[in-house]
Structure formats: structure tokens, C-alpha cells
Amino acid sequence: MSIDNVCRYLSEQYPESFATWLLGRTPADVKDLKTELSVEPVRADCIILLNPQEEILHLEFQVAPVSIPPMPIRMLDYYAKLRRQYSFYPIEQVVIYLKETTANAVFIEQFTDTNTVHTSVPFAFGSKTPLLC
């Protein structure tokens, strides 16, 4: 049995001990979740390689202000897949909302979770800047 399998086994058998050790606090309740994560194919709306900057620009066009899963989670999923495929390029992500709305989700200009950032742009809300020049 390899060392990573031993560690997996131990973490499944003693999840509270691992959580306490790694987080520095004892959780009130611990539940072991299944370790197989679903891998669903996703299709990005637009992925552009910018030269000479050697950077990827990822665009998502969104009509509905709310989505399932929420847009920040979707963008995180896209980011992980882009990073896996194009690991040598920096990635800039933008969500462009195409319909006017008062939904709070659209006005979150930036989602940051640890080291992942994407930006939202409410495009159709009276913008005077032309999309294509």
C-alpha cells in the first residue's frame, strides 16, 4: 500500500483529527464526503489568446442574472479547466450581462476566493462604450 493510500485511509477513518491538526481548531461536527468529484464537460462562450501579451481572455455572456450553479462558481470551474489546459498563460475572466436587471448578483463586480478572481460587467445597463470598434 503506497503512502498516499495510507494517508487517504487514515483521513477517512479519523477526519476530525485531520481537521483539528490542519485547521488548528476542533470542529463541532465532521462528515466524511465522497472523494470522487464529478467532471462535467463545459463549453466557454469565448476564449481569446492575446498576443504579444501571451494572455488568455475568457468571456461569458449571460442573459439571466441568476444561474445554477451561481456564476462565481461557474467561473471558478472554467478557470480550473483553463488553467489545466493553458497553464503557461495568465487568465483574465469577464462575465458580460446582456439584460438590464436590479439583481444583486449582477452588480458584484469581482469575485475573489483565495487566489481566483473573475470580473463581472453589466454590459447592457446604459453603456455608451461600443462593444466592437
Backbone as numpy.savetxt, mean C-alpha at the origin, in Angstrom:
# Nx Ny Nz CAx CAy CAz Cx Cy Cz
15.21 -30.56 10.31 14.36 -29.38 10.31 15.26 -28.14 10.31
15.03 -27.19 9.37 15.87 -26.00 9.28 15.52 -25.01 10.39
16.44 -24.09 10.64 16.26 -23.14 11.74 15.03 -22.26 11.55
14.71 -21.86 10.30 13.53 -21.03 10.11 12.24 -21.82 10.38
12.24 -23.12 10.07 11.07 -23.95 10.39 10.91 -24.11 11.90
12.03 -24.24 12.61 11.99 -24.32 14.07 11.42 -23.03 14.65
11.89 -21.91 14.14 11.40 -20.61 14.62 9.92 -20.43 14.30
9.50 -20.85 13.11 8.07 -20.79 12.76 7.25 -21.61 13.74
7.70 -22.82 14.00 7.00 -23.70 14.93 6.91 -23.06 16.32
8.03 -22.55 16.81 8.05 -21.93 18.13 7.13 -20.71 18.20
7.14 -19.88 17.14 6.28 -18.69 17.14 4.80 -19.05 17.09
4.47 -20.18 16.43 3.07 -20.65 16.41 2.66 -21.19 17.77
3.58 -21.86 18.45 3.28 -22.45 19.75 3.29 -21.42 20.88
4.12 -20.39 20.76 4.29 -19.40 21.84 4.19 -17.97 21.30
3.07 -17.63 20.64 2.97 -16.30 20.04 3.06 -15.16 21.05
2.51 -15.36 22.27 2.56 -14.31 23.28 4.00 -14.02 23.70
4.80 -15.05 23.82 6.21 -14.86 24.19 6.96 -14.09 23.11
6.70 -14.40 21.84 7.36 -13.68 20.75 6.92 -12.23 20.72
5.60 -11.99 20.88 5.09 -10.62 20.88 5.69 -9.82 22.02
5.74 -10.39 23.19 6.31 -9.71 24.36 7.79 -9.40 24.14
8.51 -10.36 23.63 9.94 -10.20 23.37 10.20 -9.09 22.34
9.46 -9.10 21.22 9.74 -8.18 20.12 9.12 -6.80 20.30
7.99 -6.73 20.98 7.31 -5.44 21.13 7.60 -4.77 22.46
8.15 -5.53 23.41 8.48 -4.96 24.70 7.28 -4.76 25.60
6.18 -5.38 25.28 4.98 -5.30 26.12 4.22 -6.62 26.00
3.45 -6.93 27.02 2.67 -8.16 27.02 1.27 -7.85 26.50
0.89 -8.43 25.36 -0.45 -8.17 24.83 -1.52 -8.82 25.69
-2.69 -8.19 25.74 -3.80 -8.71 26.54 -4.33 -10.02 25.97
-4.35 -10.10 24.65 -4.87 -11.30 24.00 -4.06 -11.56 22.74
-3.81 -12.80 22.45 -3.02 -13.17 21.28 -3.77 -14.22 20.49
-3.82 -14.03 19.18 -4.46 -15.01 18.30 -3.50 -15.29 17.15
-3.22 -16.54 16.91 -2.34 -16.94 15.81 -3.16 -16.95 14.53
-2.75 -16.16 13.55 -3.43 -16.11 12.26 -2.75 -17.05 11.29
-3.50 -17.50 10.29 -2.87 -18.36 9.29 -1.78 -17.58 8.57
-0.73 -18.26 8.20 0.43 -17.59 7.63 0.40 -17.48 6.11
-0.50 -18.18 5.46 -0.57 -18.08 4.00 -1.36 -16.85 3.62
-0.69 -15.91 2.95 -1.32 -14.67 2.53 -1.80 -14.81 1.10
-2.98 -14.29 0.83 -3.52 -14.41 -0.53 -2.74 -13.53 -1.49
-2.55 -14.02 -2.68 -1.88 -13.27 -3.74 -2.88 -13.16 -4.88
-3.48 -11.98 -4.95 -4.46 -11.73 -6.01 -3.79 -10.90 -7.11
-4.05 -11.25 -8.36 -3.48 -10.42 -9.42 -4.17 -9.06 -9.45
-3.40 -8.01 -9.63 -3.95 -6.66 -9.73 -3.41 -6.01 -10.99
-4.21 -5.15 -11.57 -3.81 -4.42 -12.76 -3.82 -2.94 -12.43
-2.66 -2.31 -12.53 -2.55 -0.87 -12.30 -3.14 -0.12 -13.49
-3.68 1.08 -13.24 -4.24 1.87 -14.33 -3.15 2.39 -15.26
-2.04 2.85 -14.70 -0.97 3.40 -15.54 0.36 3.34 -14.79
1.37 2.82 -15.44 2.72 2.79 -14.88 3.65 3.39 -15.94
4.36 4.45 -15.56 5.21 5.19 -16.50 6.64 5.18 -15.98
7.58 4.83 -16.86 9.00 4.94 -16.52 9.48 6.30 -16.99
9.94 7.12 -16.05 10.42 8.46 -16.37 11.93 8.42 -16.56
12.38 8.85 -17.73 13.81 8.95 -18.01 14.15 10.41 -18.20
15.27 10.93 -17.88 16.44 10.24 -17.37 16.43 10.06 -15.84
15.34 10.43 -15.17 15.30 10.32 -13.71 15.33 8.88 -13.23
15.01 7.94 -14.13 14.97 6.53 -13.74 14.01 6.36 -12.54
12.78 6.78 -12.74 11.77 6.74 -11.69 10.47 6.20 -12.28
9.69 5.52 -11.46 8.39 4.99 -11.90 7.30 5.91 -11.36
6.37 6.29 -12.23 5.18 7.03 -11.83 3.99 6.11 -12.00
3.30 5.84 -10.89 2.14 4.95 -10.90 0.89 5.80 -10.68
-0.06 5.72 -11.62 -1.30 6.48 -11.53 -2.48 5.53 -11.37
-3.39 5.90 -10.50 -4.67 5.22 -10.38 -5.76 6.25 -10.53
-6.73 5.97 -11.42 -7.86 6.85 -11.64 -9.06 6.26 -10.91
-9.68 7.07 -10.07 -10.74 6.57 -9.21 -11.99 7.42 -9.38
-13.12 6.75 -9.64 -14.39 7.44 -9.76 -15.09 7.49 -8.41
-15.20 6.36 -7.76 -15.86 6.28 -6.45 -14.91 6.77 -5.36
-15.42 7.55 -4.41 -14.55 8.05 -3.35 -14.16 6.99 -2.33
-14.94 5.93 -2.25 -14.68 4.87 -1.28 -14.54 3.56 -2.04
-13.58 2.74 -1.64 -13.40 1.45 -2.31 -13.13 0.38 -1.27
-13.32 -0.85 -1.68 -13.01 -2.00 -0.82 -12.01 -2.86 -1.58
-10.82 -3.05 -1.03 -10.30 -2.46 0.19 -10.09 -0.96 0.02
-9.90 -0.23 1.12 -9.70 1.22 1.02 -8.50 1.57 0.12
-8.57 2.72 -0.52 -7.54 3.12 -1.48 -6.12 3.08 -0.90
-5.89 3.54 0.33 -4.52 3.44 0.86 -3.99 2.01 0.91
-4.85 1.06 1.21 -4.43 -0.35 1.25 -4.17 -0.85 -0.16
-5.02 -0.45 -1.10 -4.79 -0.84 -2.50 -3.47 -0.29 -3.00
-3.18 0.98 -2.67 -1.94 1.58 -3.12 -0.74 0.90 -2.48
-0.88 0.49 -1.25 0.19 -0.25 -0.59 0.44 -1.59 -1.29
-0.65 -2.25 -1.71 -0.53 -3.50 -2.45 0.17 -3.27 -3.79
-0.26 -2.23 -4.52 0.41 -1.89 -5.78 1.89 -1.62 -5.55
2.18 -0.87 -4.48 3.57 -0.51 -4.19 4.42 -1.76 -3.98
3.90 -2.69 -3.20 4.66 -3.91 -2.93 4.92 -4.68 -4.22
3.94 -4.77 -5.09 4.11 -5.49 -6.36 5.08 -4.74 -7.29
4.96 -3.41 -7.34 5.89 -2.62 -8.15 7.32 -2.74 -7.62
7.46 -2.66 -6.31 8.78 -2.76 -5.69 9.41 -4.11 -5.98
8.59 -5.15 -5.97 9.09 -6.50 -6.23 9.59 -6.60 -7.68
8.84 -5.99 -8.62 9.18 -6.12 -10.03 10.24 -5.11 -10.49
10.20 -3.90 -9.92 11.11 -2.83 -10.35 11.90 -2.31 -9.15
12.60 -3.17 -8.47 13.24 -2.83 -7.20 14.32 -1.77 -7.33
14.83 -1.54 -8.52 15.94 -0.61 -8.70 15.47 0.80 -9.02
14.15 1.05 -9.12 13.63 2.39 -9.42 12.88 2.96 -8.22
13.02 4.26 -7.96 12.13 4.90 -7.00 10.71 4.92 -7.58
9.70 4.88 -6.72 8.31 4.81 -7.16 7.53 5.97 -6.57
6.85 6.71 -7.43 5.94 7.78 -7.01 4.53 7.33 -7.37
3.61 7.41 -6.41 2.24 6.96 -6.64 1.27 8.12 -6.46
0.27 8.19 -7.37 -0.74 9.24 -7.30 -2.10 8.63 -7.61
-3.09 8.96 -6.79 -4.48 8.60 -7.05 -5.17 9.87 -7.55
-5.82 9.79 -8.71 -6.54 10.93 -9.27 -8.03 10.62 -9.20
-8.75 11.39 -8.38 -10.20 11.20 -8.23 -10.90 12.02 -9.31
-11.82 11.40 -10.04 -12.40 11.99 -11.24 -13.78 12.61 -11.05
-14.42 12.36 -9.93 -15.75 12.94 -9.68 -15.72 13.79 -8.43
-16.51 14.85 -8.45 -16.61 15.72 -7.29 -17.33 14.99 -6.16
-16.82 15.18 -4.96 -17.38 14.53 -3.79 -16.98 15.30 -2.54
-17.70 15.05 -1.47 -17.32 15.62 -0.18 -16.79 14.54 0.76
-16.60 13.33 0.25 -16.11 12.21 1.07 -14.71 12.52 1.60
-14.54 12.32 2.89 -13.25 12.60 3.53 -12.10 11.80 2.92
-12.36 10.60 2.47 -11.30 9.73 1.93 -10.56 10.38 0.76
-11.26 11.19 -0.02 -10.66 11.82 -1.18 -9.71 12.95 -0.78
-9.98 13.57 0.35 -9.20 14.73 0.76 -8.01 14.38 1.64
-7.76 13.09 1.82 -6.53 12.67 2.49 -5.44 12.77 1.43
-4.63 13.80 1.55 -3.64 14.08 0.50 -2.48 13.12 0.49
-2.24 12.48 1.62 -1.10 11.58 1.67 -1.36 10.50 2.71
-1.03 9.27 2.35 -1.10 8.15 3.29 0.31 7.70 3.55
0.69 7.66 4.80 2.02 7.20 5.17 1.89 6.10 6.20
2.54 5.01 5.96 2.57 3.91 6.90 3.99 3.38 6.92
4.71 3.67 7.96 6.12 3.33 8.10 6.90 3.96 6.95
7.29 3.20 5.94 8.11 3.74 4.85 7.38 3.80 3.52
6.07 3.72 3.53 5.32 3.72 2.29 4.45 4.97 2.21
4.54 5.68 1.09 3.79 6.91 0.91 3.14 6.90 -0.46
1.87 7.31 -0.52 1.27 7.62 -1.81 0.45 8.88 -1.65
0.24 9.57 -2.73 -0.45 10.85 -2.71 -1.78 10.73 -3.45
-2.81 11.41 -2.95 -4.11 11.46 -3.62 -4.32 12.85 -4.19
-4.91 12.91 -5.37 -5.19 14.19 -6.02 -6.66 14.22 -6.41
-7.47 15.10 -5.80 -8.86 15.23 -6.23 -8.92 16.05 -7.52
-8.73 15.41 -8.64 -8.52 16.05 -9.93 -9.72 16.86 -10.42
-10.92 16.37 -10.27 -12.08 16.99 -10.90 -12.69 18.12 -10.09
-12.06 18.56 -9.05 -12.67 19.54 -8.16 -12.28 20.96 -8.53
-12.57 21.34 -9.77 -12.33 22.70 -10.18 -10.89 23.00 -10.54
-10.11 22.00 -10.83 -8.72 22.22 -11.19 -8.65 22.97 -12.51
-7.85 24.04 -12.53 -7.70 24.84 -13.75 -6.46 24.39 -14.54
-5.70 23.46 -14.00 -4.50 22.97 -14.66 -4.89 21.90 -15.67
-4.54 22.06 -16.93 -4.88 21.04 -17.92 -4.13 19.75 -17.64
-4.80 18.62 -17.88 -4.19 17.30 -17.67 -3.08 17.06 -18.68
-3.38 17.32 -19.95 -2.39 17.11 -21.01 -2.07 18.46 -21.64
-0.81 18.82 -21.65 -0.40 20.10 -22.23 0.05 19.92 -23.66
